[in-house]
Short mmCIF file of N, CA and C in Angstrom, two decimals:
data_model
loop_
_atom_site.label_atom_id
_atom_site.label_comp_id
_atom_site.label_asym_id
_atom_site.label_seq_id
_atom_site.Cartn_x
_atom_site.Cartn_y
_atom_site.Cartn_z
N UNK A 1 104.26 119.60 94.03
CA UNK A 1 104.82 118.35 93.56
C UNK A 1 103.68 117.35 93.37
N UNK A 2 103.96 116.65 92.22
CA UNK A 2 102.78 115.36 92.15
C UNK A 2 103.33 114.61 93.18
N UNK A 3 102.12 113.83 94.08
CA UNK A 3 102.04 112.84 94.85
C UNK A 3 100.79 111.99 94.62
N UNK A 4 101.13 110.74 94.42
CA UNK A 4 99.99 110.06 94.19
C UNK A 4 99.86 108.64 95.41
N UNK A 5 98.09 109.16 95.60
CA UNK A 5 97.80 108.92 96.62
C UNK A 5 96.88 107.35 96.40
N UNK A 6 96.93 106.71 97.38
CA UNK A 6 96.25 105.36 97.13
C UNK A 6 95.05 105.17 97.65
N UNK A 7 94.45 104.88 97.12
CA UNK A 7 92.60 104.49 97.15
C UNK A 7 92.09 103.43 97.08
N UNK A 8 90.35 103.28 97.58
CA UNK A 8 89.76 102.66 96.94
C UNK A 8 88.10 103.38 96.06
N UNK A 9 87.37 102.61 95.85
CA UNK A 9 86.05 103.25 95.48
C UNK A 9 84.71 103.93 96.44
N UNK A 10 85.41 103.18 97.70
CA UNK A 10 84.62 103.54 98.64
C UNK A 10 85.41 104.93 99.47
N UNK A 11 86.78 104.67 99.63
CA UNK A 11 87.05 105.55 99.93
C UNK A 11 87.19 107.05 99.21
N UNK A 12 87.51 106.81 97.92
CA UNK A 12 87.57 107.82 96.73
C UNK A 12 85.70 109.02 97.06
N UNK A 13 84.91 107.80 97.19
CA UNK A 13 83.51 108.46 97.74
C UNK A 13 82.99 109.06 98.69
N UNK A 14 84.35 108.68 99.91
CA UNK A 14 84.23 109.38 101.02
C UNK A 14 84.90 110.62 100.95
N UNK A 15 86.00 110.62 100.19
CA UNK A 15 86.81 111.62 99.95
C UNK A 15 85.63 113.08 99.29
N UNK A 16 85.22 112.72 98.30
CA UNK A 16 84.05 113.51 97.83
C UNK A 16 83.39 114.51 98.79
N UNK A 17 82.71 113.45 99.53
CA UNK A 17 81.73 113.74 100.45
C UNK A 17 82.41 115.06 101.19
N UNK A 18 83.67 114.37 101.83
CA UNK A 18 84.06 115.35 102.86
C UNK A 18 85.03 116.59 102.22
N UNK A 19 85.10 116.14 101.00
CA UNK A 19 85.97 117.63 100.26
C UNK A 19 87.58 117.44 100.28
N UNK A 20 88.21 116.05 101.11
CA UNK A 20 89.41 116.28 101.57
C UNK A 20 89.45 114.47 101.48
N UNK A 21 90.92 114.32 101.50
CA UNK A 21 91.46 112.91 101.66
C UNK A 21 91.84 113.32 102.47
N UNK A 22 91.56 112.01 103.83
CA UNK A 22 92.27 112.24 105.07
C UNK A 22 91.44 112.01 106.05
N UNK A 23 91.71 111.88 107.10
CA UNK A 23 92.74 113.10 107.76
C UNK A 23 93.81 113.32 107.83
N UNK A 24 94.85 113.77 108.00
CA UNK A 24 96.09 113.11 107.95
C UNK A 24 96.55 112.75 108.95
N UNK A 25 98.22 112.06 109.16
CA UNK A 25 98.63 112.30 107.95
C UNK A 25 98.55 111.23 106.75
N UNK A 26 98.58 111.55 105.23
CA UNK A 26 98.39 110.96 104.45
C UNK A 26 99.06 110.45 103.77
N UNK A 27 98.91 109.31 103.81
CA UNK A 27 100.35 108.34 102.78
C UNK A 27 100.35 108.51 101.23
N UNK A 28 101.70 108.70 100.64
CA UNK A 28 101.46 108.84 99.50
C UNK A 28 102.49 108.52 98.53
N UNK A 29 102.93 108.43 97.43
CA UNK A 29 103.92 108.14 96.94
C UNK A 29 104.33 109.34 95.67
N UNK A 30 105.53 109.67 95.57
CA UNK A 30 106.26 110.25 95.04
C UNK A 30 107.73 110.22 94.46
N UNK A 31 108.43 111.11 93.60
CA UNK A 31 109.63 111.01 92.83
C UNK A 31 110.31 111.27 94.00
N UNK A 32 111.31 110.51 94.94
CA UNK A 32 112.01 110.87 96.12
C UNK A 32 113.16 111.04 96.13
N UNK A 33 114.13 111.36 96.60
CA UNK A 33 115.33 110.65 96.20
C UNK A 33 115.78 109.11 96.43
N UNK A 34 115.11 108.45 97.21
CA UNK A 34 115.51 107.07 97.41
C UNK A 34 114.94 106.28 96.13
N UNK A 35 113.75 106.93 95.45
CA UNK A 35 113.50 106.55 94.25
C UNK A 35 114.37 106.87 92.82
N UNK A 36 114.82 108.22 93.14
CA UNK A 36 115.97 107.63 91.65
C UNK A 36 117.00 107.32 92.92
N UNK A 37 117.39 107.14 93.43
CA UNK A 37 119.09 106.01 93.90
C UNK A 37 118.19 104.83 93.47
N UNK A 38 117.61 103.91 93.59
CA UNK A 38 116.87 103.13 92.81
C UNK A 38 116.79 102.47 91.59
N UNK A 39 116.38 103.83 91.02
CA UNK A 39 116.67 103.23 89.36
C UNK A 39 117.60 104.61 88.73
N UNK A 40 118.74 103.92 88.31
CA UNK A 40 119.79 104.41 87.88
C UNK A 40 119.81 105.43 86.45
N UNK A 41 118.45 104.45 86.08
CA UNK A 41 118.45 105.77 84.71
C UNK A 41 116.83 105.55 85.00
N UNK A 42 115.89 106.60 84.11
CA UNK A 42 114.61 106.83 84.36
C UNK A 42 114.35 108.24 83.97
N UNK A 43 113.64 108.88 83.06
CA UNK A 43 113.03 110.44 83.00
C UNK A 43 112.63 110.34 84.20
N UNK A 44 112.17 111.73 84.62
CA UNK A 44 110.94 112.01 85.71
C UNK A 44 109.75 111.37 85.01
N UNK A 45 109.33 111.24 84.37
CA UNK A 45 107.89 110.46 83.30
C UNK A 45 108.04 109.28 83.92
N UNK A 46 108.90 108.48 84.05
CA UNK A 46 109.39 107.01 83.94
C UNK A 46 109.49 106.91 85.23
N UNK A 47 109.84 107.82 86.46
CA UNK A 47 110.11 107.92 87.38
C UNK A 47 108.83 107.89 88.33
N UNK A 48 107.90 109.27 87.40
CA UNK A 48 106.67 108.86 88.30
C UNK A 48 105.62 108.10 88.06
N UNK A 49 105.80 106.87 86.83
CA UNK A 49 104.98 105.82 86.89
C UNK A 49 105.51 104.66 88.08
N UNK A 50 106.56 105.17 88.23
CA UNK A 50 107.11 103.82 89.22
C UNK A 50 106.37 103.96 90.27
N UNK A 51 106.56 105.44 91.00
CA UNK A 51 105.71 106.20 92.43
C UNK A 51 104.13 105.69 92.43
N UNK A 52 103.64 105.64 90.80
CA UNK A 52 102.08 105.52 90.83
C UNK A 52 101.82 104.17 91.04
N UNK A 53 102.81 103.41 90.38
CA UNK A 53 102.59 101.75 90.73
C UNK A 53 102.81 101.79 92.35
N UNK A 54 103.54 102.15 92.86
CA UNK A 54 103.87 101.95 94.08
C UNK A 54 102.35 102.18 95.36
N UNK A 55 101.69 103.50 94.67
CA UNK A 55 100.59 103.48 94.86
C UNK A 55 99.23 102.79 95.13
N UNK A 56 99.51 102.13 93.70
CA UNK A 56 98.43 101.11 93.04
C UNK A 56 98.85 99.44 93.92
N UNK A 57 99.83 99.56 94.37
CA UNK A 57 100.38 98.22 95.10
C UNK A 57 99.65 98.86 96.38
N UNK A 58 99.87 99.79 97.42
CA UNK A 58 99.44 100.24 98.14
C UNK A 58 97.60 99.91 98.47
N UNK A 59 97.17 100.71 97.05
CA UNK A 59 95.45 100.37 97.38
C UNK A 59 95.22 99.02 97.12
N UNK A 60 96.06 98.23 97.02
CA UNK A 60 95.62 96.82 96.66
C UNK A 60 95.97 96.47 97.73
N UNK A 61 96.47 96.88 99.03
CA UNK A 61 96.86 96.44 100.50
C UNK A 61 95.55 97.20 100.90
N UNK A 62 95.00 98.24 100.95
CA UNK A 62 93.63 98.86 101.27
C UNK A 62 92.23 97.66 100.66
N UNK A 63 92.42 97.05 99.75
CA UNK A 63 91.24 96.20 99.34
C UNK A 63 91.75 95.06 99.83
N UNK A 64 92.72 94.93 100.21
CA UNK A 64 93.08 93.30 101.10
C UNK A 64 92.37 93.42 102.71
N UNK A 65 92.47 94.88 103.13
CA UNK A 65 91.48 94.72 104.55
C UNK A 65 90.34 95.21 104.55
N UNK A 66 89.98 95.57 103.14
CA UNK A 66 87.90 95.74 103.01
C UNK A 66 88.14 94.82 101.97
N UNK A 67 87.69 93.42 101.94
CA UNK A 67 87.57 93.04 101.04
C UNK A 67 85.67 92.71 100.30
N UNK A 68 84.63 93.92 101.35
CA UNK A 68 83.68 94.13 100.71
C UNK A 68 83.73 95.41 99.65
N UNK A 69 84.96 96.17 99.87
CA UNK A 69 85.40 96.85 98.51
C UNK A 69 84.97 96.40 97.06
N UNK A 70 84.34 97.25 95.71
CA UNK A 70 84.87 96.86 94.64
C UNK A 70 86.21 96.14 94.27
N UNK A 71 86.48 95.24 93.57
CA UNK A 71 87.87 95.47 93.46
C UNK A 71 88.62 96.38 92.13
N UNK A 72 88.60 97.13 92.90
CA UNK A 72 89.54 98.01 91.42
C UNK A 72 90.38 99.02 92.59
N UNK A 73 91.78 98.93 91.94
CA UNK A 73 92.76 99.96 92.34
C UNK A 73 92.46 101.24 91.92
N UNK A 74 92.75 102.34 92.98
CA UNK A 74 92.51 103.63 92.69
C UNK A 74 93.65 104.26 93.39
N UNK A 75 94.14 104.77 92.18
CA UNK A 75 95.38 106.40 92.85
C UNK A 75 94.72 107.37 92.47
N UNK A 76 94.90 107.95 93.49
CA UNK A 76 94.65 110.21 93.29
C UNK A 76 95.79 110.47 93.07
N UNK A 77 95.92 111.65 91.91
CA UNK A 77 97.10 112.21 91.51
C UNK A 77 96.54 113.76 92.02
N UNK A 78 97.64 114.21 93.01
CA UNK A 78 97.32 115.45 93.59
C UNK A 78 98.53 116.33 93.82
N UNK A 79 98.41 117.41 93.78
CA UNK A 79 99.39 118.64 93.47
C UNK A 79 99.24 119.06 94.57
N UNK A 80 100.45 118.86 95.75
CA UNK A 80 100.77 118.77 96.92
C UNK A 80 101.95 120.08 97.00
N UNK A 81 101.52 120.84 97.70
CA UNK A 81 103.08 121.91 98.22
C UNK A 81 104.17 121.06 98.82
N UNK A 82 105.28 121.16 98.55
CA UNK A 82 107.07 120.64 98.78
C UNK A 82 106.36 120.41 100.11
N UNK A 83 106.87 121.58 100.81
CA UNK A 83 107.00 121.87 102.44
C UNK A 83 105.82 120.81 103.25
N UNK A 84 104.88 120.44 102.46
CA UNK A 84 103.69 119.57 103.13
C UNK A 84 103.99 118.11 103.30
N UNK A 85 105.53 117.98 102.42
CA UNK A 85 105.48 116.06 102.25
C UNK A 85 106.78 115.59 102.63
N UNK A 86 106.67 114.66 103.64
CA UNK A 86 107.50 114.11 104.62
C UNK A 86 108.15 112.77 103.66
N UNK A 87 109.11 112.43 103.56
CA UNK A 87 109.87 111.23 103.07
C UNK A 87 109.86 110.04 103.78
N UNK A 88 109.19 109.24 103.96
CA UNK A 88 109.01 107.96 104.45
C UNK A 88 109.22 106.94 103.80
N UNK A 89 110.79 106.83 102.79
CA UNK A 89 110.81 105.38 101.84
C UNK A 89 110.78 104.30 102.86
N UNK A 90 111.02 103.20 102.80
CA UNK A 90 110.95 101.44 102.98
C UNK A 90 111.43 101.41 101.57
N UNK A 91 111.88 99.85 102.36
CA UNK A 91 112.61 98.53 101.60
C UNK A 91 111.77 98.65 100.18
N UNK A 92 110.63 98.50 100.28
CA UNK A 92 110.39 98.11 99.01
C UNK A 92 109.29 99.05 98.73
N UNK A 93 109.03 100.31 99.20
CA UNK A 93 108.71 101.41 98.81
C UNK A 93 109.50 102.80 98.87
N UNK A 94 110.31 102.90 97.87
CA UNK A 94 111.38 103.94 98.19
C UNK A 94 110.22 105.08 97.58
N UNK A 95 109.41 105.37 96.94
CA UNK A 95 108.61 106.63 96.52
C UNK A 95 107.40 107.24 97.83
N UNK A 96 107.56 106.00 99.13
CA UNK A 96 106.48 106.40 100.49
C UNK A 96 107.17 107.60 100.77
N UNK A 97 106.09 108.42 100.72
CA UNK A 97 106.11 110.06 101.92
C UNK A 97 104.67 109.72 102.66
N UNK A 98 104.57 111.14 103.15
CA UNK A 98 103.68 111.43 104.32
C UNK A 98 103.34 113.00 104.38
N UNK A 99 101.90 113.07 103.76
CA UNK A 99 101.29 114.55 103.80
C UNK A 99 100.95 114.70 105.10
N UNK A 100 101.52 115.41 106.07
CA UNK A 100 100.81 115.95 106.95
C UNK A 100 99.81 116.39 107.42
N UNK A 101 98.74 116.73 106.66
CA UNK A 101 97.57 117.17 106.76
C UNK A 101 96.21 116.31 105.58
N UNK A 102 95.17 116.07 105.79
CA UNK A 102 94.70 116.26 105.15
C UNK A 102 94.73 116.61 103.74
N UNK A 103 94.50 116.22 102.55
CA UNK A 103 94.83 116.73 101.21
C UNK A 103 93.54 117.34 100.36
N UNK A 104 92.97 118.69 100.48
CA UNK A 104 91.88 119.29 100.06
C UNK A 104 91.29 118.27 98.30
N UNK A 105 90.26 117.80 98.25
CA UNK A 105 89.76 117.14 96.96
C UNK A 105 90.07 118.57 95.65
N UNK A 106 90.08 119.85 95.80
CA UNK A 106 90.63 120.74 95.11
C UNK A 106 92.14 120.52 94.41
N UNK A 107 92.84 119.96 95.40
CA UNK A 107 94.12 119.48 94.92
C UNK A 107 94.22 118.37 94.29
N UNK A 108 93.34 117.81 93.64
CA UNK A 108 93.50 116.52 93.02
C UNK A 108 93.85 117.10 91.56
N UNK A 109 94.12 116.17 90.68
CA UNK A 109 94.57 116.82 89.45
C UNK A 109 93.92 115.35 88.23
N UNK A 110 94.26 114.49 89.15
CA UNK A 110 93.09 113.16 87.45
C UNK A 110 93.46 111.83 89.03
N UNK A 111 92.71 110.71 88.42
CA UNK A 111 92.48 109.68 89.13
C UNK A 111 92.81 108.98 88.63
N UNK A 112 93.20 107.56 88.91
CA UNK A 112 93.67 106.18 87.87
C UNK A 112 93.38 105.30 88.52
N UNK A 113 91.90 104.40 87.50
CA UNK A 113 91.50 103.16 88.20
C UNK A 113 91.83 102.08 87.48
N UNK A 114 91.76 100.97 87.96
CA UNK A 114 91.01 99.57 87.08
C UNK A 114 89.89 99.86 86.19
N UNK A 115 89.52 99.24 85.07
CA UNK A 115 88.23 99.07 84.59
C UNK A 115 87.43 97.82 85.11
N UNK A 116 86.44 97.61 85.57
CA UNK A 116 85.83 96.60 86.00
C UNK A 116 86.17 95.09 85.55
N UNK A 117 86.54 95.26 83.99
CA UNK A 117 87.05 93.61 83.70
C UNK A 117 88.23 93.36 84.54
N UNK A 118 88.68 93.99 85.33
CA UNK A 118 90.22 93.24 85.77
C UNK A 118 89.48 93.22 87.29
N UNK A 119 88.53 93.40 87.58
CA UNK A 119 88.13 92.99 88.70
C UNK A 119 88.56 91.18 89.41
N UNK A 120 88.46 90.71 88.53
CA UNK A 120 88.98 89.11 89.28
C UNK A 120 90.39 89.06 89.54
N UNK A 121 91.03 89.47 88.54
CA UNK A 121 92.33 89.19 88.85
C UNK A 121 92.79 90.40 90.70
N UNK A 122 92.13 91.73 90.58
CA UNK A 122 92.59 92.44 91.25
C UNK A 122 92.07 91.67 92.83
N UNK A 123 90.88 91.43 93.02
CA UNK A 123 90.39 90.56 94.08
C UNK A 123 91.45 89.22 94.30
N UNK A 124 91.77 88.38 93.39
CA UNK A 124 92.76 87.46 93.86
C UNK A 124 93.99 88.00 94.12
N UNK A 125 94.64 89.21 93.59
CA UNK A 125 95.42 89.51 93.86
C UNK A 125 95.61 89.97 95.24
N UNK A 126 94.67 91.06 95.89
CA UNK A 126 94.17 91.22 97.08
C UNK A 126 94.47 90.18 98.22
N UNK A 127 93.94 88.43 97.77
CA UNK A 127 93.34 87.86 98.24
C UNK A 127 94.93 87.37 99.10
N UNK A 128 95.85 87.00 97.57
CA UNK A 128 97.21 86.86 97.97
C UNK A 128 97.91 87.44 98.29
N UNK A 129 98.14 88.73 98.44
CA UNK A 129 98.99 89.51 98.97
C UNK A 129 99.39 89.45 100.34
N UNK A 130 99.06 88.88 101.27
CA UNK A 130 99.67 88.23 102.61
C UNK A 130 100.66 86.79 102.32
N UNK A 131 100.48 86.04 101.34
CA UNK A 131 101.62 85.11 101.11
C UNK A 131 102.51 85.36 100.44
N UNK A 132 101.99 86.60 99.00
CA UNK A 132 102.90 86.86 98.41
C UNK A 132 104.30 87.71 98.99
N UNK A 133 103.51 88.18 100.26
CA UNK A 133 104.72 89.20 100.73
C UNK A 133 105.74 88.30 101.86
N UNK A 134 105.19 87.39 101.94
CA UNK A 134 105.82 86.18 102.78
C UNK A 134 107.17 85.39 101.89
N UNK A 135 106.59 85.06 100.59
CA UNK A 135 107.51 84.87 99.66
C UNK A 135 107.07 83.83 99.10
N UNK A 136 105.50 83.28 98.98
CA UNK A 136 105.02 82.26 97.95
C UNK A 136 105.12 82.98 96.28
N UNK A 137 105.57 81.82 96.03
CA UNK A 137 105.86 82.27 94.28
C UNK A 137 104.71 82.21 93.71
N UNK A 138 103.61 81.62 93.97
CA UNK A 138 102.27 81.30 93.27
C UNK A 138 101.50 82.57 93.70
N UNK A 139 101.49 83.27 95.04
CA UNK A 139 100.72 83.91 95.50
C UNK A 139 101.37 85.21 94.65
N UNK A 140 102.55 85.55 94.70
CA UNK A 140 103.28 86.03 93.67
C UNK A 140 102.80 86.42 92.39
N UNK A 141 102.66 85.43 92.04
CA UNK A 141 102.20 84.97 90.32
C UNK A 141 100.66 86.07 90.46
N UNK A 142 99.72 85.84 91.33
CA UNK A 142 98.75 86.52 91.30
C UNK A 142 98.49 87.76 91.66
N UNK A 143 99.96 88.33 92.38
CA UNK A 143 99.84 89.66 92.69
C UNK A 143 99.99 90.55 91.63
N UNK A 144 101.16 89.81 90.66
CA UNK A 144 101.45 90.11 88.96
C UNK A 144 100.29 90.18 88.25
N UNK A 145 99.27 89.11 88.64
CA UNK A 145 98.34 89.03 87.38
C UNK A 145 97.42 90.43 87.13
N UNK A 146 97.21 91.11 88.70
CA UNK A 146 96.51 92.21 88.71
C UNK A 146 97.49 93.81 88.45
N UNK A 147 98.96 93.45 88.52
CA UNK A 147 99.93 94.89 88.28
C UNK A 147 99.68 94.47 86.51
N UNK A 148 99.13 93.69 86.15
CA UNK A 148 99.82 93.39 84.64
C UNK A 148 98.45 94.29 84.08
N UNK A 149 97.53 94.48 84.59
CA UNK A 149 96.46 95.59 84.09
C UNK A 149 97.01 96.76 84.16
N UNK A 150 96.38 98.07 83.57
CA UNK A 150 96.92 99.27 83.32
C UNK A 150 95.59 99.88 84.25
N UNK A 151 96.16 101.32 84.77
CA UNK A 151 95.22 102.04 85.38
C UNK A 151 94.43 102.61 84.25
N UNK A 152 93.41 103.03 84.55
CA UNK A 152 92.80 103.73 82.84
C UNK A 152 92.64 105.25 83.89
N UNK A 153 92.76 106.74 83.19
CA UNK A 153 92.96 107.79 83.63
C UNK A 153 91.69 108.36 83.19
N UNK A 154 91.40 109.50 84.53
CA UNK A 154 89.89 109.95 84.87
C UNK A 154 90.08 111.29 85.27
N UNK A 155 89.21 112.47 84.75
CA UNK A 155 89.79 113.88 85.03
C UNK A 155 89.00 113.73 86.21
N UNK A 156 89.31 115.07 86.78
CA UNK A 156 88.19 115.72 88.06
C UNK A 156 86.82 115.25 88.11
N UNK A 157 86.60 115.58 86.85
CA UNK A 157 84.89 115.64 86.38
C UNK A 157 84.50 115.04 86.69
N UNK A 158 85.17 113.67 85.97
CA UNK A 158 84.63 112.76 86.40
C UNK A 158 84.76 111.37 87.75
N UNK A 159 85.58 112.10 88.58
CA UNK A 159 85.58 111.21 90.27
C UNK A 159 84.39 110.91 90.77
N UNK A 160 83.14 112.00 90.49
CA UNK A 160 81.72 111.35 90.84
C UNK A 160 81.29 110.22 90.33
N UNK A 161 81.69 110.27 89.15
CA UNK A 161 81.16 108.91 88.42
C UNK A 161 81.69 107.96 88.26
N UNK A 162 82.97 107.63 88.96
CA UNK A 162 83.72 106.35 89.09
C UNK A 162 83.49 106.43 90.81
N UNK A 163 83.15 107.25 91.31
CA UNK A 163 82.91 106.64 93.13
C UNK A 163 81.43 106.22 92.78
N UNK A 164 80.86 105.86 92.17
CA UNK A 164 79.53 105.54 92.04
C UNK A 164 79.27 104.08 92.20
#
């Protein structure tokens, strides 16, 4: 099953290093069932961009507590066995599971970052994401400004050269 996993650049580099995301267990997001009860109509296509945003909201909570991070959001898209992934939705993550183990860097399948120009917005977004989740509408406004960028998509090949 695709599960897409949330990152950053530093961590994406550690991942490298050691051959594996993790240790586990590993948080991740996926097509769940609490995700279609959710949204009522949706392909699986449509379904698992929601899981990947959910993701990409995720590593933007990972660059809110390194905020000597790059700022750019990073999901791993990785081809996970059924039996390995635990269902852990929340309120406002119905696509959260939980890999049990470690996730071998072999199992990755493409990456999806920021491009460096959305770096400001993604850092303020970062910056707000403790008020925004409180319920400031402004802090809000800036958590939007950085979902309103698109991930740009990266094969295998090249994960060395975006952990760089």
């Amino acid at each position: 099953m695709r599960v897409f996993l949330p990152s950053t650049l530093p961590a994406l580099a550690q991942a490298l290093r050691a051959g594996q995301v993790g240790p586990g267990p590993v948080t991740g997001f996926t097509v769940t069932p609490s995700l279609r009860e959710a949204y009522a109509s949706g392909d699986e296509e449509e379904l698992e961009y929601v899981a990947m945003t959910e993701a990409a909201r995720a590593s933007l909570r990972m660059l809110a507590q390194d905020p000597a991070a790059p700022p750019r959001r990073v999901v791993l898209a990785a081809e996970i066995p059924a039996e390995q992934v635990k269902l852990d939705a929340r309120d406002k993550e119905p696509a959260r599971v939980l890999i049990g183990e470690a996730v071998p860097v072999k199992r990755l399948a493409s990456a999806h970052a920021d491009d460096a120009e959305a770096g400001a917005d993604v850092r303020a977004a970062a910056d707000a994401l403790a008020a925004a989740d409180a319920g400031d509408e402004d802090a809000r406004f800036a958590v939007d400004g950085a979902e309103g960028h698109e991930l740009g998509w990266y094969a295998t090949q090249e994960l060395p050269y975006l952990a760089e």
